[in-house]
mmCIF file of C-alpha atoms in Angstrom:
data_model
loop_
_atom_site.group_PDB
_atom_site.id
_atom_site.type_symbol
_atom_site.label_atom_id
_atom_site.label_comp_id
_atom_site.label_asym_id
_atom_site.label_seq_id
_atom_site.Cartn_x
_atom_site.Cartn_y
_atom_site.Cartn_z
ATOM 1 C CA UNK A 3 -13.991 -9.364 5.293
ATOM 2 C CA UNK A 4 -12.487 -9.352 8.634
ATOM 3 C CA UNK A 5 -11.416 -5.803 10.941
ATOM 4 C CA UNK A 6 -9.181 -6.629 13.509
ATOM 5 C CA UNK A 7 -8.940 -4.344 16.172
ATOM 6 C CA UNK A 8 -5.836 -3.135 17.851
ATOM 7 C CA UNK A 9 -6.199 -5.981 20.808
ATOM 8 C CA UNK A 10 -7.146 -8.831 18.656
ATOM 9 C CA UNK A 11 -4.466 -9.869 16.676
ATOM 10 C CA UNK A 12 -5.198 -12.224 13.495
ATOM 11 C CA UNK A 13 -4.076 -16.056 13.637
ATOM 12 C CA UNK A 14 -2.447 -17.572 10.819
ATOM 13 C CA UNK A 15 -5.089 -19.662 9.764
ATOM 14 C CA UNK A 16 -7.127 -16.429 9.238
ATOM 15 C CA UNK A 17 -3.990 -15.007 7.635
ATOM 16 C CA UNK A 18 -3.534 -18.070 5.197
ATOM 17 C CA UNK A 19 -7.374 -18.049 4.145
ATOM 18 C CA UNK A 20 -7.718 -14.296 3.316
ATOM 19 C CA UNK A 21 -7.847 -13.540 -0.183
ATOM 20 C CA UNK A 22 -6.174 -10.460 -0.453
ATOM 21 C CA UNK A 23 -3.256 -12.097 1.976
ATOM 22 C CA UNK A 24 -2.898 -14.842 -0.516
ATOM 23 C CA UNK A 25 -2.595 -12.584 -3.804
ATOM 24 C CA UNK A 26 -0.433 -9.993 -2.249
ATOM 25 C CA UNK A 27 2.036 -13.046 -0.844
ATOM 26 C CA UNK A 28 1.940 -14.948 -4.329
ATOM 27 C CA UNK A 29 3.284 -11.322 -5.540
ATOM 28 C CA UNK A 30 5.846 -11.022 -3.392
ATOM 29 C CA UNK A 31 6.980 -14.899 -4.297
ATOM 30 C CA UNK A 32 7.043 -14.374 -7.833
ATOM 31 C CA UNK A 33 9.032 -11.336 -7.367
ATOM 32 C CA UNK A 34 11.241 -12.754 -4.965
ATOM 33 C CA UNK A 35 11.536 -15.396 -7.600
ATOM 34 C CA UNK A 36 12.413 -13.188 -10.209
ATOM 35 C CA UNK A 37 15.550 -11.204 -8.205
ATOM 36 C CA UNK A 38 17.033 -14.044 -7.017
ATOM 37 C CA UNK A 39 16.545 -17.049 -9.778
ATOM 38 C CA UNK A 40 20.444 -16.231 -11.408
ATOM 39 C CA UNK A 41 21.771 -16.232 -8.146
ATOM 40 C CA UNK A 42 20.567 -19.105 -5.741
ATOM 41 C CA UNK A 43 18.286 -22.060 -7.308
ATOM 42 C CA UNK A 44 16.622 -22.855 -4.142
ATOM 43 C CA UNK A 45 14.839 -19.178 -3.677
ATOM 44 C CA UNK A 46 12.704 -19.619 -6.732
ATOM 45 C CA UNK A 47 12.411 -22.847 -5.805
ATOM 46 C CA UNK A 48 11.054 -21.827 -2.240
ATOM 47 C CA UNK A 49 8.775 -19.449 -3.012
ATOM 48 C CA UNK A 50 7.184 -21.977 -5.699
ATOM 49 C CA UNK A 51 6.525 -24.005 -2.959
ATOM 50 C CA UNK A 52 5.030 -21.596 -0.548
ATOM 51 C CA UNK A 53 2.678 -20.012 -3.629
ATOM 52 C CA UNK A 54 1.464 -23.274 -4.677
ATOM 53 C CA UNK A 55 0.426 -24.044 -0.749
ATOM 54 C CA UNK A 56 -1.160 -20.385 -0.234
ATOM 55 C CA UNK A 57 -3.185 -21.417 -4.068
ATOM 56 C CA UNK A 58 -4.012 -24.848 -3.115
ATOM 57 C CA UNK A 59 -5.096 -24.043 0.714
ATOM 58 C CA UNK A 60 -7.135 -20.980 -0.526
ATOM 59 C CA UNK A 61 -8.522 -22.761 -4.000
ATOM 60 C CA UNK A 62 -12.183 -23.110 -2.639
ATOM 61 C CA UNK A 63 -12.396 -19.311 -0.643
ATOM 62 C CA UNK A 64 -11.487 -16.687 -3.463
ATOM 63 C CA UNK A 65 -12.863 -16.124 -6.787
ATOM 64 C CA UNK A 66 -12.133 -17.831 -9.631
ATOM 65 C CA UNK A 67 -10.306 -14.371 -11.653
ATOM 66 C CA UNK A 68 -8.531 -14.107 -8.025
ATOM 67 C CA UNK A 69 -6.910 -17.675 -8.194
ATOM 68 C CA UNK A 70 -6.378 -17.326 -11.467
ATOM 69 C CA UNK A 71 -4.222 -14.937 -11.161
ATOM 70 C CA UNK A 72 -2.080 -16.368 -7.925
ATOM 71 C CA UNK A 73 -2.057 -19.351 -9.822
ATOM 72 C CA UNK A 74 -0.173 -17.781 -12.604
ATOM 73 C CA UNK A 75 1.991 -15.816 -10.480
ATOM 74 C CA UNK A 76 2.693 -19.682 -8.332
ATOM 75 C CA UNK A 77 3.086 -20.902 -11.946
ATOM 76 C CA UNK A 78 5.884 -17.926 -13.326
ATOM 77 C CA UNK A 79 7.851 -18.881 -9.861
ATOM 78 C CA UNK A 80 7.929 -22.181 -10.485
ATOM 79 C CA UNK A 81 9.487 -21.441 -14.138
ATOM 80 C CA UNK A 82 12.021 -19.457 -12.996
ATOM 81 C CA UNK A 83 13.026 -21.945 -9.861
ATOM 82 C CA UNK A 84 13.146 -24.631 -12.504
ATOM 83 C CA UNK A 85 15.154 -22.976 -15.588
ATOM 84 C CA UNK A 86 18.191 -21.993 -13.133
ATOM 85 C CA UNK A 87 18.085 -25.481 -11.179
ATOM 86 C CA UNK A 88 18.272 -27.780 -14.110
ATOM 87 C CA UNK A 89 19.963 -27.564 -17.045
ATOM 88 C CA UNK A 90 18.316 -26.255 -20.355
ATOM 89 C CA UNK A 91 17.010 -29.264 -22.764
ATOM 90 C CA UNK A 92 16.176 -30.780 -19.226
ATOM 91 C CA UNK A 93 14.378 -26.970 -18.336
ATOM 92 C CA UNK A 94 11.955 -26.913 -21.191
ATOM 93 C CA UNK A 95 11.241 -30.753 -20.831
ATOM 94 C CA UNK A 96 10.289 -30.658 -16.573
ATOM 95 C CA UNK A 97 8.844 -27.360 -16.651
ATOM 96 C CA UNK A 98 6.038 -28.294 -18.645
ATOM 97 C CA UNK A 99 5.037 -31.428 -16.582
ATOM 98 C CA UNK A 100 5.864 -29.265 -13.398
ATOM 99 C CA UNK A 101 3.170 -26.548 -14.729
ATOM 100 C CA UNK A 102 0.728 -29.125 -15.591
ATOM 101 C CA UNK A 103 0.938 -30.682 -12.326
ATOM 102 C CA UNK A 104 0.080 -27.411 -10.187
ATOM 103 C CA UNK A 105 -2.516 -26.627 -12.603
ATOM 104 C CA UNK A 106 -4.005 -29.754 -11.681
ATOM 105 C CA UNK A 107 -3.374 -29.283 -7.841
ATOM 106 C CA UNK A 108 -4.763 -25.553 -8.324
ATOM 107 C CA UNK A 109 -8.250 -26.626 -9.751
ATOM 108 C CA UNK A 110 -11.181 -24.367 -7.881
ATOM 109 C CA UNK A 111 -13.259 -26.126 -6.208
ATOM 110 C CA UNK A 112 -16.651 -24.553 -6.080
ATOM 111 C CA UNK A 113 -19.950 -26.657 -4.729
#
């Protein structure tokens, strides 16, 4: 746990590897995911992207019930990118495969 005082500002880096940073950003993806995925396919698409990065980059810091729950929120952003960008037998085939594959790159890694 970090305090940052009012002339030390935090770097990204520290940003990017805090826990709580990490689930409160995956929130505001999936939710940004969720208002815009009728309107614009590359939103939800985005914000996949960036919650899969802030998983994988934070995988080995946080906890496991932590990541699994930014992982699911990466995971429901990537759904919704996906069922507006392609159409629907194509959807339910990719999505799938898509999930499986940031499951995979989500794995904790714990020594």
């Amino acid at each position: 746990y970090t305090v940052w005082t009012r002339h030390s500002f935090p770097k990204m880096a520290d940003m990017a590897s805090n826990t709580g940073f990490v689930l409160m950003a995956n929130c505001i993806m999936c939710y940004t995911s969720y208002l815009f995925y009728q309107e614009s396919a590359w939103i939800p698409l985005g914000s996949a992207l960036v919650a899969t990065y802030l998983v994988f980059n934070n995988r080995a810091k946080c906890s496991l019930a932590v990541h699994s729950i930014c992982t699911a929120l990466a995971v429901i952003s990537q759904t919704l990118g996906t069922s507006n960008l392609l159409p629907s037998p194509f959807s339910v085939a990719a999505s799938p495969v898509l999930t499986m594959i940031q499951a995979f790159v989500a794995l904790p890694l714990y020594s």
